[in-house]
Short mmCIF file of the N, C-alpha and C atoms (twelve columns), coordinates in Angstrom:
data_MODEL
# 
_entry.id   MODEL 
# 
loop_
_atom_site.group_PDB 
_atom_site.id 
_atom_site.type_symbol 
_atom_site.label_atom_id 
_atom_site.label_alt_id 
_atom_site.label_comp_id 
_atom_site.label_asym_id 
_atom_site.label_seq_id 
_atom_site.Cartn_x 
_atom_site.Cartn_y 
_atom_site.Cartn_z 
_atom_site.pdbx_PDB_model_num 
ATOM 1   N N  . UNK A 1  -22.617 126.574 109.385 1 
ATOM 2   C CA . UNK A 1  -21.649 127.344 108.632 1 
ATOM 3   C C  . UNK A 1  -21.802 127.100 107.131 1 
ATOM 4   N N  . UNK A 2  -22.033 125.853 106.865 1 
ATOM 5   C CA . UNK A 2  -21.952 125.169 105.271 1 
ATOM 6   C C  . UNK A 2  -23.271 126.535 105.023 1 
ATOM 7   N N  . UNK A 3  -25.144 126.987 105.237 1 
ATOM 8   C CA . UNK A 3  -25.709 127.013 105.192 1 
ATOM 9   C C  . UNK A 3  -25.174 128.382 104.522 1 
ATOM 10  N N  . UNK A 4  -25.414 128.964 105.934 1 
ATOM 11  C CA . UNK A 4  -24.258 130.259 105.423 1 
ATOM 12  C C  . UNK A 4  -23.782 131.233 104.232 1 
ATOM 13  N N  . UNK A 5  -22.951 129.727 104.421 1 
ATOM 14  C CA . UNK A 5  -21.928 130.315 102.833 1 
ATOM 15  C C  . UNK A 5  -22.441 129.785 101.974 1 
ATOM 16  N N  . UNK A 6  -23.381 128.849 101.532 1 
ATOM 17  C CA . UNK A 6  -24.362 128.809 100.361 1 
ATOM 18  C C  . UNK A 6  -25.070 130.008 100.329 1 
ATOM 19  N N  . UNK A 7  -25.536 130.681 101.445 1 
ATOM 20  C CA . UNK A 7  -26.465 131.786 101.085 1 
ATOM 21  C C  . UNK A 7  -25.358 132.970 100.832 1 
ATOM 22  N N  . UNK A 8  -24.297 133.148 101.119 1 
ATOM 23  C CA . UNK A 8  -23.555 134.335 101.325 1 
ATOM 24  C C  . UNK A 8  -23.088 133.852 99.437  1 
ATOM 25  N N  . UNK A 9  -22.511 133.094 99.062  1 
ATOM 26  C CA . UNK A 9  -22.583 133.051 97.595  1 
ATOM 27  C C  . UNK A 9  -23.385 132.582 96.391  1 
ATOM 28  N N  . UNK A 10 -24.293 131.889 97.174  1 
ATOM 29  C CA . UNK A 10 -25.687 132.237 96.081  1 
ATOM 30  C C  . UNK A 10 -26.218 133.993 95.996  1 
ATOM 31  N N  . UNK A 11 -25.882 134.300 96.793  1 
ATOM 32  C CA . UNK A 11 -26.460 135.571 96.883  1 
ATOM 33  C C  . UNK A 11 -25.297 136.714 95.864  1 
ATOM 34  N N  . UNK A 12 -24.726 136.049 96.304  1 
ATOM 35  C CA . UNK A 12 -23.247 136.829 95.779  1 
ATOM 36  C C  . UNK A 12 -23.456 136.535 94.150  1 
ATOM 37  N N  . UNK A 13 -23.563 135.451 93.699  1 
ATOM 38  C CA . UNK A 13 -23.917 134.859 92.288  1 
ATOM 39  C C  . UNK A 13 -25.223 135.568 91.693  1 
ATOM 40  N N  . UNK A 14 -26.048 135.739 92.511  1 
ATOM 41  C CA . UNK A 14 -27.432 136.402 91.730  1 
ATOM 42  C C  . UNK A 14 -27.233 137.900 91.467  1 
ATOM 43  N N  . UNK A 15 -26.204 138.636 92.293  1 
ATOM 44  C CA . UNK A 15 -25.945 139.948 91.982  1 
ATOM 45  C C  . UNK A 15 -25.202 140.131 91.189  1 
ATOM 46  N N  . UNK A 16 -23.899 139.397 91.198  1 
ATOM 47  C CA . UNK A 16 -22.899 139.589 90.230  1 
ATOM 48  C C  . UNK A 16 -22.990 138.716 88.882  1 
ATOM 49  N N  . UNK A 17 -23.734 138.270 88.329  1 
ATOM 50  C CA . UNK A 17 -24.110 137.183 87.542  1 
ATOM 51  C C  . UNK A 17 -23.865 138.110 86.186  1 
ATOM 52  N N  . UNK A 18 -24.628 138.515 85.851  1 
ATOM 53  C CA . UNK A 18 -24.436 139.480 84.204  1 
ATOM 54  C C  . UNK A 18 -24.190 140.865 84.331  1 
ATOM 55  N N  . UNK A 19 -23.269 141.219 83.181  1 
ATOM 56  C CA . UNK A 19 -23.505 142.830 83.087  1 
ATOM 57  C C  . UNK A 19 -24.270 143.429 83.044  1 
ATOM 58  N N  . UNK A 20 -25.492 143.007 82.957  1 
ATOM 59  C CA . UNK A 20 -26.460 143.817 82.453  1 
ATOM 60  C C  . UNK A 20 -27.850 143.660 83.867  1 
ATOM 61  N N  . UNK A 21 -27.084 143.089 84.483  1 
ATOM 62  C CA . UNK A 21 -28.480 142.970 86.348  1 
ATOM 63  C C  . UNK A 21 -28.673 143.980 86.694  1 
ATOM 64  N N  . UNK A 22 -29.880 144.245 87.246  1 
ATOM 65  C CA . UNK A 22 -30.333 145.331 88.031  1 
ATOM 66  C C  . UNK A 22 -30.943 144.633 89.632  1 
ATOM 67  N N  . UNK A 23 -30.251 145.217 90.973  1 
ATOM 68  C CA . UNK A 23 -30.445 144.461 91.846  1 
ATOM 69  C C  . UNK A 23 -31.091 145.129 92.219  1 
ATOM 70  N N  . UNK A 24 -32.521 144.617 92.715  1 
ATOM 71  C CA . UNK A 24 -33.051 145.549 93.747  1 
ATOM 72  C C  . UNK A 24 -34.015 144.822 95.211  1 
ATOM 73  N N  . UNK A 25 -34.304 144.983 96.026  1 
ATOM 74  C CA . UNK A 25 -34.484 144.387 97.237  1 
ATOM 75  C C  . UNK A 25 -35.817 143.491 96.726  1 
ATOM 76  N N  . UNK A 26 -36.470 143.609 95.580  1 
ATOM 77  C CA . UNK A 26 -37.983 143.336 95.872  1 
ATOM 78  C C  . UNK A 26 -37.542 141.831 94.972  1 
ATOM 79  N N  . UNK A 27 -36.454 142.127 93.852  1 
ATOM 80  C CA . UNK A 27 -35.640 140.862 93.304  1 
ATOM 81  C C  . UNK A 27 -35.066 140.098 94.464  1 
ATOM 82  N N  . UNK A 28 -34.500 140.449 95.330  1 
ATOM 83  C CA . UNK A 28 -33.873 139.443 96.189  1 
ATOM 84  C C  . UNK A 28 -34.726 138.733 97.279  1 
ATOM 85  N N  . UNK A 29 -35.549 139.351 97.351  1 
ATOM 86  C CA . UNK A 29 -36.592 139.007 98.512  1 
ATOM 87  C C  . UNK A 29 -37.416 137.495 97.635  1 
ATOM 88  N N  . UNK A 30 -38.081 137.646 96.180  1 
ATOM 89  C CA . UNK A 30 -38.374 136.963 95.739  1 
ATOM 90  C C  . UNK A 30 -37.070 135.710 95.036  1 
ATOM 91  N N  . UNK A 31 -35.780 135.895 94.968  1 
ATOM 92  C CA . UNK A 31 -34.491 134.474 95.404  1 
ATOM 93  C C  . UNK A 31 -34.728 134.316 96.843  1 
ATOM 94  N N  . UNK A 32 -35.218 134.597 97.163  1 
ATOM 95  C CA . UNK A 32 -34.944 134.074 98.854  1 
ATOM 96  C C  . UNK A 32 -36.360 133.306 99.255  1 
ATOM 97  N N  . UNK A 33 -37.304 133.625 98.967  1 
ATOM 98  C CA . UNK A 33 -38.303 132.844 98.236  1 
ATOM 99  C C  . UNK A 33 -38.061 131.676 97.741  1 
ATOM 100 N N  . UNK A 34 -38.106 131.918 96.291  1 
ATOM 101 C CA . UNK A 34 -37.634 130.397 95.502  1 
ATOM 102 C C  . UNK A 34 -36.559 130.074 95.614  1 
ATOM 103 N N  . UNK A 35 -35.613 130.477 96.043  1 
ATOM 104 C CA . UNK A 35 -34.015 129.385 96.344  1 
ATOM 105 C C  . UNK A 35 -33.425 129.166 97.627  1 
ATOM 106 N N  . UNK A 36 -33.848 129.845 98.421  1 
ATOM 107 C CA . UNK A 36 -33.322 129.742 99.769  1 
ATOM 108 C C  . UNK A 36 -34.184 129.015 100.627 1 
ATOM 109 N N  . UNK A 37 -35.516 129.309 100.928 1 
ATOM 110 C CA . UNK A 37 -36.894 129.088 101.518 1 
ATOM 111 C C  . UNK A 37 -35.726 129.021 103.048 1 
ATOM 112 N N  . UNK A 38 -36.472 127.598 103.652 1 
ATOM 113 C CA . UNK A 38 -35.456 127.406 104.814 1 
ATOM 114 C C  . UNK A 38 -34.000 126.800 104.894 1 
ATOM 115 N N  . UNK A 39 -33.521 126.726 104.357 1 
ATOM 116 C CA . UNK A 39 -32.092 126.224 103.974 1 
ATOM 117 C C  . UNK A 39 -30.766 127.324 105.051 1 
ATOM 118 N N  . UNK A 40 -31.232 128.353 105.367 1 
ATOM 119 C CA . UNK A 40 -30.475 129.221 105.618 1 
ATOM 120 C C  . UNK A 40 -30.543 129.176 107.286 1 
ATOM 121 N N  . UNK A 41 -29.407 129.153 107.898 1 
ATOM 122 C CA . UNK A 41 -29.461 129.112 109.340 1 
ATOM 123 C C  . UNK A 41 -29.663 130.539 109.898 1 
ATOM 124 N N  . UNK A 42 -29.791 131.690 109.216 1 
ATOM 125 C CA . UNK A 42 -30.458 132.821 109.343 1 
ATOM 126 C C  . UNK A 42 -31.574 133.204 109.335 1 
ATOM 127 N N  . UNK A 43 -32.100 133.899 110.199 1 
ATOM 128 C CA . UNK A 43 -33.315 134.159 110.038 1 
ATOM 129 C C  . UNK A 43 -33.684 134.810 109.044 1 
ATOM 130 N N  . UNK A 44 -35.234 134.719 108.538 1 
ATOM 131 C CA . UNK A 44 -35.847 135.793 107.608 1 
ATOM 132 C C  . UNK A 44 -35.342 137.444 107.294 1 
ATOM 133 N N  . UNK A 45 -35.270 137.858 108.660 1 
ATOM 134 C CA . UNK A 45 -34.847 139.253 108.612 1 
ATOM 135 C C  . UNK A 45 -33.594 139.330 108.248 1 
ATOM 136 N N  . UNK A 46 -32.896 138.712 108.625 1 
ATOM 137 C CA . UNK A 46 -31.258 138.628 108.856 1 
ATOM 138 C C  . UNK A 46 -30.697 138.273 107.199 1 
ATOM 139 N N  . UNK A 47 -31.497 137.392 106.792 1 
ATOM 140 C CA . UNK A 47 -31.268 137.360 105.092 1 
ATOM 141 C C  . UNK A 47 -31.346 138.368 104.225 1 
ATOM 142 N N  . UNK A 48 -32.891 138.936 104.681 1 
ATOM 143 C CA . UNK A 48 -33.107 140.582 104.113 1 
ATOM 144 C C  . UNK A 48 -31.948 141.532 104.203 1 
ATOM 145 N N  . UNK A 49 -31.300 141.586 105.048 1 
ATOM 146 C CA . UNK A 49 -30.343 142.635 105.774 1 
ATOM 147 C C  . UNK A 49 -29.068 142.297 104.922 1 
ATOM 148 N N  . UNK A 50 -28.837 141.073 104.938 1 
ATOM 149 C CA . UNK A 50 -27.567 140.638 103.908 1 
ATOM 150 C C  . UNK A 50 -28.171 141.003 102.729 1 
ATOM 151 N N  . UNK A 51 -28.923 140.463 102.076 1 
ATOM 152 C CA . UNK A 51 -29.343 140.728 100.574 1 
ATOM 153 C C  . UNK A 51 -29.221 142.260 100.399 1 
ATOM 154 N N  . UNK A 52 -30.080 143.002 101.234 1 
ATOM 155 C CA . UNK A 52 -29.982 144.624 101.226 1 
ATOM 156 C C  . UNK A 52 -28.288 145.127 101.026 1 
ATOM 157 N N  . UNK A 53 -27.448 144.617 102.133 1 
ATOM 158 C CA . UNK A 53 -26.364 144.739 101.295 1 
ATOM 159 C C  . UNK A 53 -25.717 144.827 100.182 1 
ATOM 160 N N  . UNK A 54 -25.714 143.516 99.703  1 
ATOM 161 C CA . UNK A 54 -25.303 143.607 98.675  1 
ATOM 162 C C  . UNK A 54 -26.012 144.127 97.145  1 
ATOM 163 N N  . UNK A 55 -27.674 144.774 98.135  1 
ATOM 164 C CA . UNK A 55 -28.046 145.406 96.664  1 
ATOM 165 C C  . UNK A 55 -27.004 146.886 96.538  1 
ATOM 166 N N  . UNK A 56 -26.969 147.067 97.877  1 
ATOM 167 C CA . UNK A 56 -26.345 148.197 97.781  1 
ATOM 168 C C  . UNK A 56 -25.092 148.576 97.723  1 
ATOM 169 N N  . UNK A 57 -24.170 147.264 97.741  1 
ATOM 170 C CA . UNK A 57 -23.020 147.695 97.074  1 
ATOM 171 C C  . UNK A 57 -23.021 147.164 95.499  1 
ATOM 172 N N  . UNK A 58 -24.142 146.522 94.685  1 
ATOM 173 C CA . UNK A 58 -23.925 147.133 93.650  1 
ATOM 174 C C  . UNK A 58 -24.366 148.120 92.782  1 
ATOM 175 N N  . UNK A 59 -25.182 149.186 93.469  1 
ATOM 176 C CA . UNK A 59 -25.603 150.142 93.161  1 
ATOM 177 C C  . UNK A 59 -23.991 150.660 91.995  1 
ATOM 178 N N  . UNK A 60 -22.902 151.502 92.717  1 
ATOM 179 C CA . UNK A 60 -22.032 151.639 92.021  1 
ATOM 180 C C  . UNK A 60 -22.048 150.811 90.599  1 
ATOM 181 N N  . UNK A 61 -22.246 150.225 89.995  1 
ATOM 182 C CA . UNK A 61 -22.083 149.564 88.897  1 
ATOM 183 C C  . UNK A 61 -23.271 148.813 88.359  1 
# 
C-alpha cells in the first residue's frame, strides 16, 4: 500500500508541479524509468495506465 501511494503522488507531483508542464505519456514513461524503476507494487503496464491517466486529465489545463 505504502508503494502505491508513493507512486500515486509522485506521479501526482510530476504533473501538477508548475504552471507551465506539459504532460505527455513519453514524459511519464521516462519518471517511471528514473524514479520509480521497481519500487512500485504495480506492474509495468499498470503504471503506464495510471500515468496515462493522469496525462489525461491534465490535458484540460
Amino acid at each position: 500500500m505504502k508503494r502505491y501511494l508513493l507512486t500515486t503522488t509522485t506521479a501526482l507531483a510530476l504533473l501538477a508541479g508548475s504552471g507551465a508542464a506539459f504532460a505527455d505519456i513519453e514524459a511519464a514513461k521516462t519518471f517511471l524509468d528514473a524514479e520509480i524503476k521497481d519500487q512500485s507494487a504495480l506492474d509495468r503496464a499498470a503504471q503506464e495506465a495510471e500515468m496515462q491517466w493522469f496525462v489525461d486529465a491534465a490535458k484540460p489545463f
